[in-house]
PDB file of N, CA, C and O in Angstrom:
ATOM      1  N   VAL A   1       0.738  -1.042  -0.058  1.00  0.00           N
ATOM      2  CA  VAL A   1       0.022  -0.100  -0.213  1.00  0.00           C
ATOM      3  C   VAL A   1       0.898   1.191   0.335  1.00  0.00           C
ATOM      4  O   VAL A   1       1.429   1.280   0.887  1.00  0.00           O
ATOM      5  N   SER A   2       0.800   2.070  -1.032  1.00  0.00           N
ATOM      6  CA  SER A   2       1.252   3.339  -1.249  1.00  0.00           C
ATOM      7  C   SER A   2       1.289   4.305  -0.021  1.00  0.00           C
ATOM      8  O   SER A   2       2.463   4.742   0.295  1.00  0.00           O
ATOM      9  N   GLU A   3       0.522   4.114   0.432  1.00  0.00           N
ATOM     10  CA  GLU A   3      -0.062   4.978   1.910  1.00  0.00           C
ATOM     11  C   GLU A   3       1.524   4.788   2.811  1.00  0.00           C
ATOM     12  O   GLU A   3       1.711   5.969   3.844  1.00  0.00           O
ATOM     13  N   LEU A   4       1.575   3.342   3.049  1.00  0.00           N
ATOM     14  CA  LEU A   4       2.531   3.227   4.136  1.00  0.00           C
ATOM     15  C   LEU A   4       4.087   3.263   3.777  1.00  0.00           C
ATOM     16  O   LEU A   4       4.712   3.930   4.656  1.00  0.00           O
ATOM     17  N   VAL A   5       4.268   3.251   2.689  1.00  0.00           N
ATOM     18  CA  VAL A   5       5.288   3.962   1.825  1.00  0.00           C
ATOM     19  C   VAL A   5       5.547   5.816   2.147  1.00  0.00           C
ATOM     20  O   VAL A   5       6.798   5.825   2.734  1.00  0.00           O
ATOM     21  N   THR A   6       4.437   6.313   1.678  1.00  0.00           N
ATOM     22  CA  THR A   6       4.532   7.624   2.257  1.00  0.00           C
ATOM     23  C   THR A   6       4.512   8.003   3.830  1.00  0.00           C
ATOM     24  O   THR A   6       5.212   8.670   4.388  1.00  0.00           O
ATOM     25  N   SER A   7       3.871   7.002   4.612  1.00  0.00           N
ATOM     26  CA  SER A   7       3.956   7.141   5.932  1.00  0.00           C
ATOM     27  C   SER A   7       5.139   7.013   6.648  1.00  0.00           C
ATOM     28  O   SER A   7       5.857   7.687   7.531  1.00  0.00           O
ATOM     29  N   ASN A   8       6.096   6.112   5.906  1.00  0.00           N
ATOM     30  CA  ASN A   8       7.381   5.707   6.327  1.00  0.00           C
ATOM     31  C   ASN A   8       8.349   6.653   6.405  1.00  0.00           C
ATOM     32  O   ASN A   8       9.186   7.408   6.799  1.00  0.00           O
ATOM     33  N   ARG A   9       8.262   7.427   4.998  1.00  0.00           N
ATOM     34  CA  ARG A   9       8.885   8.247   4.591  1.00  0.00           C
ATOM     35  C   ARG A   9       9.017   9.803   5.746  1.00  0.00           C
ATOM     36  O   ARG A   9       9.634  10.349   5.804  1.00  0.00           O
ATOM     37  N   ARG A  10       7.390  10.215   5.694  1.00  0.00           N
ATOM     38  CA  ARG A  10       7.184  11.252   6.656  1.00  0.00           C
ATOM     39  C   ARG A  10       7.723  11.240   8.158  1.00  0.00           C
ATOM     40  O   ARG A  10       7.884  12.089   8.740  1.00  0.00           O
ATOM     41  N   MET A  11       7.573   9.629   8.739  1.00  0.00           N
ATOM     42  CA  MET A  11       8.216   9.624   9.988  1.00  0.00           C
ATOM     43  C   MET A  11       9.653   9.609  10.160  1.00  0.00           C
ATOM     44  O   MET A  11      10.108   9.935  11.107  1.00  0.00           O
ATOM     45  N   THR A  12      10.392   9.136   9.337  1.00  0.00           N
ATOM     46  CA  THR A  12      12.071   8.822   8.943  1.00  0.00           C
ATOM     47  C   THR A  12      12.407   9.792   8.203  1.00  0.00           C
ATOM     48  O   THR A  12      13.619  10.302   8.526  1.00  0.00           O
ATOM     49  N   GLY A  13      11.690  10.824   7.172  1.00  0.00           N
ATOM     50  CA  GLY A  13      12.385  11.805   6.570  1.00  0.00           C
ATOM     51  C   GLY A  13      13.310  11.357   5.580  1.00  0.00           C
ATOM     52  O   GLY A  13      14.269  11.928   4.867  1.00  0.00           O
ATOM     53  N   ARG A  14      12.901  10.032   5.167  1.00  0.00           N
ATOM     54  CA  ARG A  14      13.357   9.435   4.213  1.00  0.00           C
ATOM     55  C   ARG A  14      12.917   8.259   3.511  1.00  0.00           C
ATOM     56  O   ARG A  14      12.094   7.704   4.288  1.00  0.00           O
ATOM     57  N   ALA A  15      12.988   7.865   2.309  1.00  0.00           N
ATOM     58  CA  ALA A  15      12.688   6.591   1.859  1.00  0.00           C
ATOM     59  C   ALA A  15      12.909   5.269   2.499  1.00  0.00           C
ATOM     60  O   ALA A  15      14.102   5.242   3.048  1.00  0.00           O
ATOM     61  N   PRO A  16      11.750   4.219   2.376  1.00  0.00           N
ATOM     62  CA  PRO A  16      12.248   3.545   2.983  1.00  0.00           C
ATOM     63  C   PRO A  16      13.680   2.461   2.447  1.00  0.00           C
ATOM     64  O   PRO A  16      14.651   2.129   3.180  1.00  0.00           O
ATOM     65  N   TYR A  17      13.655   2.648   1.117  1.00  0.00           N
ATOM     66  CA  TYR A  17      15.158   1.902   0.538  1.00  0.00           C
ATOM     67  C   TYR A  17      15.859   3.244  -0.216  1.00  0.00           C
ATOM     68  O   TYR A  17      15.149   3.797  -1.100  1.00  0.00           O
ATOM     69  N   GLN A  18      17.198   3.233   0.053  1.00  0.00           N
ATOM     70  CA  GLN A  18      17.602   4.609  -0.423  1.00  0.00           C
ATOM     71  C   GLN A  18      18.957   4.290  -0.387  1.00  0.00           C
ATOM     72  O   GLN A  18      19.991   3.555  -0.139  1.00  0.00           O
ATOM     73  N   HIS A  19      19.629   4.835  -1.850  1.00  0.00           N
ATOM     74  CA  HIS A  19      21.240   4.663  -2.384  1.00  0.00           C
ATOM     75  C   HIS A  19      21.390   5.635  -3.408  1.00  0.00           C
ATOM     76  O   HIS A  19      20.543   6.404  -3.689  1.00  0.00           O
ATOM     77  N   ASP A  20      22.334   5.729  -3.719  1.00  0.00           N
ATOM     78  CA  ASP A  20      22.888   6.557  -4.662  1.00  0.00           C
ATOM     79  C   ASP A  20      22.613   6.598  -6.078  1.00  0.00           C
ATOM     80  O   ASP A  20      22.388   7.590  -6.940  1.00  0.00           O
ATOM     81  N   SER A  21      21.907   5.464  -6.754  1.00  0.00           N
ATOM     82  CA  SER A  21      21.548   5.175  -7.731  1.00  0.00           C
ATOM     83  C   SER A  21      20.276   4.478  -7.742  1.00  0.00           C
ATOM     84  O   SER A  21      19.976   3.709  -6.932  1.00  0.00           O
ATOM     85  N   MET A  22      19.422   4.887  -8.664  1.00  0.00           N
ATOM     86  CA  MET A  22      18.165   3.982  -8.769  1.00  0.00           C
ATOM     87  C   MET A  22      18.273   2.229  -8.896  1.00  0.00           C
ATOM     88  O   MET A  22      17.286   1.692  -8.265  1.00  0.00           O
ATOM     89  N   THR A  23      19.240   1.619  -9.615  1.00  0.00           N
ATOM     90  CA  THR A  23      19.464   0.732  -9.926  1.00  0.00           C
ATOM     91  C   THR A  23      19.380   0.104  -8.653  1.00  0.00           C
ATOM     92  O   THR A  23      19.066  -0.683  -8.049  1.00  0.00           O
ATOM     93  N   ALA A  24      20.885   0.578  -7.728  1.00  0.00           N
ATOM     94  CA  ALA A  24      20.823  -0.208  -6.329  1.00  0.00           C
ATOM     95  C   ALA A  24      19.927  -0.012  -5.680  1.00  0.00           C
ATOM     96  O   ALA A  24      19.499  -0.878  -4.626  1.00  0.00           O
ATOM     97  N   THR A  25      19.057   1.115  -5.460  1.00  0.00           N
ATOM     98  CA  THR A  25      17.654   1.383  -4.780  1.00  0.00           C
ATOM     99  C   THR A  25      16.528   0.174  -4.942  1.00  0.00           C
ATOM    100  O   THR A  25      16.160  -0.647  -3.889  1.00  0.00           O
ATOM    101  N   LEU A  26      16.367  -0.147  -6.544  1.00  0.00           N
ATOM    102  CA  LEU A  26      15.578  -1.064  -6.967  1.00  0.00           C
ATOM    103  C   LEU A  26      16.159  -2.212  -6.346  1.00  0.00           C
ATOM    104  O   LEU A  26      15.586  -3.655  -5.905  1.00  0.00           O
ATOM    105  N   ALA A  27      17.190  -2.887  -6.393  1.00  0.00           N
ATOM    106  CA  ALA A  27      17.937  -4.149  -5.841  1.00  0.00           C
ATOM    107  C   ALA A  27      17.587  -3.974  -4.663  1.00  0.00           C
ATOM    108  O   ALA A  27      17.621  -5.331  -4.172  1.00  0.00           O
ATOM    109  N   LYS A  28      18.028  -3.156  -3.628  1.00  0.00           N
ATOM    110  CA  LYS A  28      17.617  -3.264  -2.231  1.00  0.00           C
ATOM    111  C   LYS A  28      16.095  -3.372  -1.933  1.00  0.00           C
ATOM    112  O   LYS A  28      15.830  -4.297  -0.985  1.00  0.00           O
ATOM    113  N   ALA A  29      15.211  -3.145  -2.717  1.00  0.00           N
ATOM    114  CA  ALA A  29      13.864  -2.949  -2.524  1.00  0.00           C
ATOM    115  C   ALA A  29      13.282  -4.629  -2.771  1.00  0.00           C
ATOM    116  O   ALA A  29      12.254  -5.088  -2.102  1.00  0.00           O
ATOM    117  N   VAL A  30      14.138  -5.235  -3.702  1.00  0.00           N
ATOM    118  CA  VAL A  30      13.649  -6.736  -4.113  1.00  0.00           C
ATOM    119  C   VAL A  30      14.427  -7.565  -3.459  1.00  0.00           C
ATOM    120  O   VAL A  30      14.094  -8.762  -3.400  1.00  0.00           O
ATOM    121  N   SER A  31      15.397  -7.397  -2.775  1.00  0.00           N
ATOM    122  CA  SER A  31      16.429  -8.542  -1.889  1.00  0.00           C
ATOM    123  C   SER A  31      16.628  -8.420  -0.438  1.00  0.00           C
ATOM    124  O   SER A  31      17.083  -9.171   0.199  1.00  0.00           O
ATOM    125  N   GLU A  32      16.146  -6.673  -0.023  1.00  0.00           N
ATOM    126  CA  GLU A  32      15.981  -6.648   1.798  1.00  0.00           C
ATOM    127  C   GLU A  32      14.864  -6.533   1.985  1.00  0.00           C
ATOM    128  O   GLU A  32      14.007  -5.885   1.418  1.00  0.00           O
ATOM    129  N   PRO A  33      14.725  -6.971   3.092  1.00  0.00           N
ATOM    130  CA  PRO A  33      13.420  -6.589   4.024  1.00  0.00           C
ATOM    131  C   PRO A  33      13.276  -5.158   4.550  1.00  0.00           C
ATOM    132  O   PRO A  33      14.036  -4.502   4.774  1.00  0.00           O
ATOM    133  N   ALA A  34      12.081  -4.820   4.285  1.00  0.00           N
ATOM    134  CA  ALA A  34      11.610  -3.593   5.175  1.00  0.00           C
ATOM    135  C   ALA A  34      12.283  -3.165   6.263  1.00  0.00           C
ATOM    136  O   ALA A  34      12.016  -3.860   6.999  1.00  0.00           O
ATOM    137  N   PRO A  35      13.237  -2.040   6.047  1.00  0.00           N
ATOM    138  CA  PRO A  35      13.510  -1.116   7.323  1.00  0.00           C
ATOM    139  C   PRO A  35      12.282  -1.046   8.381  1.00  0.00           C
ATOM    140  O   PRO A  35      11.725  -0.804   7.978  1.00  0.00           O
ATOM    141  N   SER A  36      13.242  -0.827   9.740  1.00  0.00           N
ATOM    142  CA  SER A  36      12.145  -0.978  10.539  1.00  0.00           C
ATOM    143  C   SER A  36      12.085   1.054  10.622  1.00  0.00           C
ATOM    144  O   SER A  36      13.107   1.354  10.717  1.00  0.00           O
ATOM    145  N   VAL A  37      11.049   1.320  11.084  1.00  0.00           N
ATOM    146  CA  VAL A  37      10.885   2.531  11.280  1.00  0.00           C
ATOM    147  C   VAL A  37      11.447   3.193  12.740  1.00  0.00           C
ATOM    148  O   VAL A  37      11.993   4.038  12.869  1.00  0.00           O
ATOM    149  N   ARG A  38      10.967   2.057  13.582  1.00  0.00           N
ATOM    150  CA  ARG A  38      11.898   2.446  14.733  1.00  0.00           C
ATOM    151  C   ARG A  38      13.240   2.201  14.880  1.00  0.00           C
ATOM    152  O   ARG A  38      13.863   2.757  15.713  1.00  0.00           O
ATOM    153  N   GLY A  39      14.041   1.734  13.553  1.00  0.00           N
ATOM    154  CA  GLY A  39      15.607   1.829  13.614  1.00  0.00           C
ATOM    155  C   GLY A  39      16.011   3.036  13.654  1.00  0.00           C
ATOM    156  O   GLY A  39      16.738   3.819  13.882  1.00  0.00           O
ATOM    157  N   ARG A  40      14.841   4.043  13.135  1.00  0.00           N
ATOM    158  CA  ARG A  40      15.309   5.321  12.965  1.00  0.00           C
ATOM    159  C   ARG A  40      14.664   6.488  14.064  1.00  0.00           C
ATOM    160  O   ARG A  40      14.656   7.461  14.203  1.00  0.00           O
ATOM    161  N   ARG A  41      13.381   5.799  14.449  1.00  0.00           N
ATOM    162  CA  ARG A  41      12.564   6.524  15.512  1.00  0.00           C
ATOM    163  C   ARG A  41      11.911   5.734  16.191  1.00  0.00           C
ATOM    164  O   ARG A  41      11.023   5.162  16.446  1.00  0.00           O
ATOM    165  N   PRO A  42      12.684   5.319  17.623  1.00  0.00           N
ATOM    166  CA  PRO A  42      12.676   4.673  18.596  1.00  0.00           C
ATOM    167  C   PRO A  42      11.041   4.850  19.496  1.00  0.00           C
ATOM    168  O   PRO A  42      10.497   4.396  19.781  1.00  0.00           O
ATOM    169  N   ASP A  43      10.718   6.125  18.843  1.00  0.00           N
ATOM    170  CA  ASP A  43       9.634   6.478  19.725  1.00  0.00           C
ATOM    171  C   ASP A  43       8.086   6.176  19.031  1.00  0.00           C
ATOM    172  O   ASP A  43       7.318   6.213  19.966  1.00  0.00           O
ATOM    173  N   VAL A  44       8.306   5.624  17.947  1.00  0.00           N
ATOM    174  CA  VAL A  44       6.853   4.966  16.969  1.00  0.00           C
ATOM    175  C   VAL A  44       6.744   3.790  17.865  1.00  0.00           C
ATOM    176  O   VAL A  44       7.613   3.100  17.919  1.00  0.00           O
ATOM    177  N   PRO A  45       5.516   3.685  18.401  1.00  0.00           N
ATOM    178  CA  PRO A  45       5.219   2.733  18.870  1.00  0.00           C
ATOM    179  C   PRO A  45       5.370   1.351  17.688  1.00  0.00           C
ATOM    180  O   PRO A  45       5.035   1.316  16.739  1.00  0.00           O
ATOM    181  N   ARG A  46       5.348   0.173  18.546  1.00  0.00           N
ATOM    182  CA  ARG A  46       5.929  -1.107  17.719  1.00  0.00           C
ATOM    183  C   ARG A  46       4.655  -1.849  16.650  1.00  0.00           C
ATOM    184  O   ARG A  46       5.010  -1.891  15.831  1.00  0.00           O
ATOM    185  N   GLU A  47       3.641  -1.413  17.348  1.00  0.00           N
ATOM    186  CA  GLU A  47       2.517  -2.060  16.153  1.00  0.00           C
ATOM    187  C   GLU A  47       2.176  -1.196  15.143  1.00  0.00           C
ATOM    188  O   GLU A  47       1.879  -1.498  14.061  1.00  0.00           O
ATOM    189  N   LEU A  48       2.457   0.163  14.973  1.00  0.00           N
ATOM    190  CA  LEU A  48       2.317   0.854  13.944  1.00  0.00           C
ATOM    191  C   LEU A  48       3.989   0.552  12.999  1.00  0.00           C
ATOM    192  O   LEU A  48       3.809   0.491  11.617  1.00  0.00           O
ATOM    193  N   ASP A  49       5.133   0.299  13.669  1.00  0.00           N
ATOM    194  CA  ASP A  49       5.807  -0.098  12.862  1.00  0.00           C
ATOM    195  C   ASP A  49       5.583  -1.503  12.403  1.00  0.00           C
ATOM    196  O   ASP A  49       6.025  -1.484  11.070  1.00  0.00           O
ATOM    197  N   ARG A  50       4.882  -2.586  12.987  1.00  0.00           N
ATOM    198  CA  ARG A  50       4.689  -3.559  12.575  1.00  0.00           C
ATOM    199  C   ARG A  50       3.676  -3.652  11.160  1.00  0.00           C
ATOM    200  O   ARG A  50       3.575  -4.234  10.212  1.00  0.00           O
ATOM    201  N   LEU A  51       3.017  -2.412  11.116  1.00  0.00           N
ATOM    202  CA  LEU A  51       1.841  -2.384  10.204  1.00  0.00           C
ATOM    203  C   LEU A  51       2.352  -1.825   8.986  1.00  0.00           C
ATOM    204  O   LEU A  51       2.357  -2.251   7.964  1.00  0.00           O
ATOM    205  N   ILE A  52       3.435  -0.557   8.866  1.00  0.00           N
ATOM    206  CA  ILE A  52       4.177  -0.319   7.977  1.00  0.00           C
ATOM    207  C   ILE A  52       5.058  -1.285   7.925  1.00  0.00           C
ATOM    208  O   ILE A  52       5.113  -1.421   6.285  1.00  0.00           O
ATOM    209  N   ARG A  53       5.706  -1.928   8.170  1.00  0.00           N
ATOM    210  CA  ARG A  53       6.450  -2.995   7.600  1.00  0.00           C
ATOM    211  C   ARG A  53       5.791  -3.974   6.775  1.00  0.00           C
ATOM    212  O   ARG A  53       6.099  -4.528   5.736  1.00  0.00           O
ATOM    213  N   ARG A  54       4.610  -4.614   7.425  1.00  0.00           N
ATOM    214  CA  ARG A  54       3.645  -5.294   6.780  1.00  0.00           C
ATOM    215  C   ARG A  54       3.273  -4.854   5.454  1.00  0.00           C
ATOM    216  O   ARG A  54       3.460  -5.615   4.396  1.00  0.00           O
ATOM    217  N   GLY A  55       3.023  -3.631   5.571  1.00  0.00           N
ATOM    218  CA  GLY A  55       2.570  -3.012   3.980  1.00  0.00           C
ATOM    219  C   GLY A  55       3.565  -2.637   2.942  1.00  0.00           C
ATOM    220  O   GLY A  55       3.579  -2.718   1.870  1.00  0.00           O
ATOM    221  N   LEU A  56       4.759  -2.942   3.380  1.00  0.00           N
ATOM    222  CA  LEU A  56       6.167  -2.899   2.555  1.00  0.00           C
ATOM    223  C   LEU A  56       6.542  -4.281   2.163  1.00  0.00           C
ATOM    224  O   LEU A  56       7.558  -4.186   1.537  1.00  0.00           O
ATOM    225  N   GLU A  57       5.968  -5.686   2.485  1.00  0.00           N
ATOM    226  CA  GLU A  57       6.312  -6.469   2.367  1.00  0.00           C
ATOM    227  C   GLU A  57       6.367  -6.713   0.465  1.00  0.00           C
ATOM    228  O   GLU A  57       5.687  -6.264   0.194  1.00  0.00           O
ATOM    229  N   ARG A  58       7.503  -7.658   0.352  1.00  0.00           N
ATOM    230  CA  ARG A  58       7.528  -7.646  -1.124  1.00  0.00           C
ATOM    231  C   ARG A  58       6.798  -8.759  -1.473  1.00  0.00           C
ATOM    232  O   ARG A  58       6.014  -8.811  -2.841  1.00  0.00           O
ATOM    233  N   GLU A  59       6.361  -9.705  -1.063  1.00  0.00           N
ATOM    234  CA  GLU A  59       5.187 -10.785  -1.381  1.00  0.00           C
ATOM    235  C   GLU A  59       3.855 -10.184  -1.120  1.00  0.00           C
ATOM    236  O   GLU A  59       3.530 -10.176   0.122  1.00  0.00           O
ATOM    237  N   ARG A  60       3.077 -10.402  -2.155  1.00  0.00           N
ATOM    238  CA  ARG A  60       1.883  -9.781  -2.042  1.00  0.00           C
ATOM    239  C   ARG A  60       0.744 -10.622  -1.013  1.00  0.00           C
ATOM    240  O   ARG A  60       0.261  -9.643  -0.455  1.00  0.00           O
ATOM    241  N   ASP A  61       1.128 -11.975  -0.882  1.00  0.00           N
ATOM    242  CA  ASP A  61       0.369 -12.295  -0.014  1.00  0.00           C
ATOM    243  C   ASP A  61       0.418 -11.963   1.155  1.00  0.00           C
ATOM    244  O   ASP A  61      -0.065 -12.179   2.178  1.00  0.00           O
ATOM    245  N   LYS A  62       1.912 -11.453   1.835  1.00  0.00           N
ATOM    246  CA  LYS A  62       1.621 -11.148   2.967  1.00  0.00           C
ATOM    247  C   LYS A  62       1.404  -9.589   3.391  1.00  0.00           C
ATOM    248  O   LYS A  62       1.258  -8.993   4.574  1.00  0.00           O
ATOM    249  N   ARG A  63       1.228  -8.790   2.286  1.00  0.00           N
ATOM    250  CA  ARG A  63       0.982  -7.423   2.560  1.00  0.00           C
ATOM    251  C   ARG A  63      -0.603  -7.083   2.572  1.00  0.00           C
ATOM    252  O   ARG A  63      -1.222  -8.301   2.248  1.00  0.00           O
ATOM    253  N   PHE A  64      -0.814  -5.924   2.880  1.00  0.00           N
ATOM    254  CA  PHE A  64      -2.253  -5.502   3.017  1.00  0.00           C
ATOM    255  C   PHE A  64      -3.175  -5.780   1.664  1.00  0.00           C
ATOM    256  O   PHE A  64      -2.543  -5.059   0.844  1.00  0.00           O
ATOM    257  N   ALA A  65      -4.225  -6.484   1.391  1.00  0.00           N
ATOM    258  CA  ALA A  65      -4.574  -6.260   0.105  1.00  0.00           C
ATOM    259  C   ALA A  65      -5.315  -5.148  -0.245  1.00  0.00           C
ATOM    260  O   ALA A  65      -5.318  -4.560  -1.456  1.00  0.00           O
ATOM    261  N   SER A  66      -5.657  -4.130   0.805  1.00  0.00           N
ATOM    262  CA  SER A  66      -6.578  -3.168   0.431  1.00  0.00           C
ATOM    263  C   SER A  66      -6.333  -2.064   1.651  1.00  0.00           C
ATOM    264  O   SER A  66      -6.078  -2.636   2.965  1.00  0.00           O
ATOM    265  N   LEU A  67      -6.833  -0.936   1.343  1.00  0.00           N
ATOM    266  CA  LEU A  67      -6.943  -0.072   2.719  1.00  0.00           C
ATOM    267  C   LEU A  67      -7.986  -0.474   3.803  1.00  0.00           C
ATOM    268  O   LEU A  67      -7.836  -0.097   5.249  1.00  0.00           O
ATOM    269  N   ASP A  68      -9.202  -0.983   3.544  1.00  0.00           N
ATOM    270  CA  ASP A  68      -9.869  -1.513   4.040  1.00  0.00           C
ATOM    271  C   ASP A  68      -8.985  -2.750   5.034  1.00  0.00           C
ATOM    272  O   ASP A  68      -9.571  -2.884   6.313  1.00  0.00           O
ATOM    273  N   ASP A  69      -8.364  -3.687   4.407  1.00  0.00           N
ATOM    274  CA  ASP A  69      -7.500  -4.896   5.598  1.00  0.00           C
ATOM    275  C   ASP A  69      -6.666  -4.134   6.129  1.00  0.00           C
ATOM    276  O   ASP A  69      -6.491  -4.336   7.503  1.00  0.00           O
ATOM    277  N   LEU A  70      -5.955  -2.918   6.104  1.00  0.00           N
ATOM    278  CA  LEU A  70      -5.220  -2.181   7.083  1.00  0.00           C
ATOM    279  C   LEU A  70      -5.931  -1.331   8.336  1.00  0.00           C
ATOM    280  O   LEU A  70      -5.537  -1.583   9.224  1.00  0.00           O
ATOM    281  N   GLY A  71      -7.050  -1.162   7.717  1.00  0.00           N
ATOM    282  CA  GLY A  71      -7.945  -1.006   8.747  1.00  0.00           C
ATOM    283  C   GLY A  71      -8.621  -1.573   9.761  1.00  0.00           C
ATOM    284  O   GLY A  71      -8.908  -1.451  10.616  1.00  0.00           O
ATOM    285  N   ASP A  72      -8.867  -2.926   9.376  1.00  0.00           N
ATOM    286  CA  ASP A  72      -9.359  -4.099  10.018  1.00  0.00           C
ATOM    287  C   ASP A  72      -8.064  -4.457  10.840  1.00  0.00           C
ATOM    288  O   ASP A  72      -8.315  -5.235  11.625  1.00  0.00           O
ATOM    289  N   ALA A  73      -6.686  -4.060  10.590  1.00  0.00           N
ATOM    290  CA  ALA A  73      -5.433  -4.796  11.322  1.00  0.00           C
ATOM    291  C   ALA A  73      -5.494  -4.123  12.428  1.00  0.00           C
ATOM    292  O   ALA A  73      -5.405  -3.818  13.387  1.00  0.00           O
TER     293      ALA A  73
END
């Protein structure tokens, strides 16, 4: 859910995956798990961090299918 990418960026001041080149950024996005918001912002509640990480999962069946699913979580 793209809203969770935006939330991650707003809370941490940077994109979830960041590198000098677009190729390296995309490589990180497909090969590394989503970084924890709490790694940069320990004051963020664990549950919110968990929801954002789930929304950034690479595997479609592990992500929220919709904003309604996110709301139900």
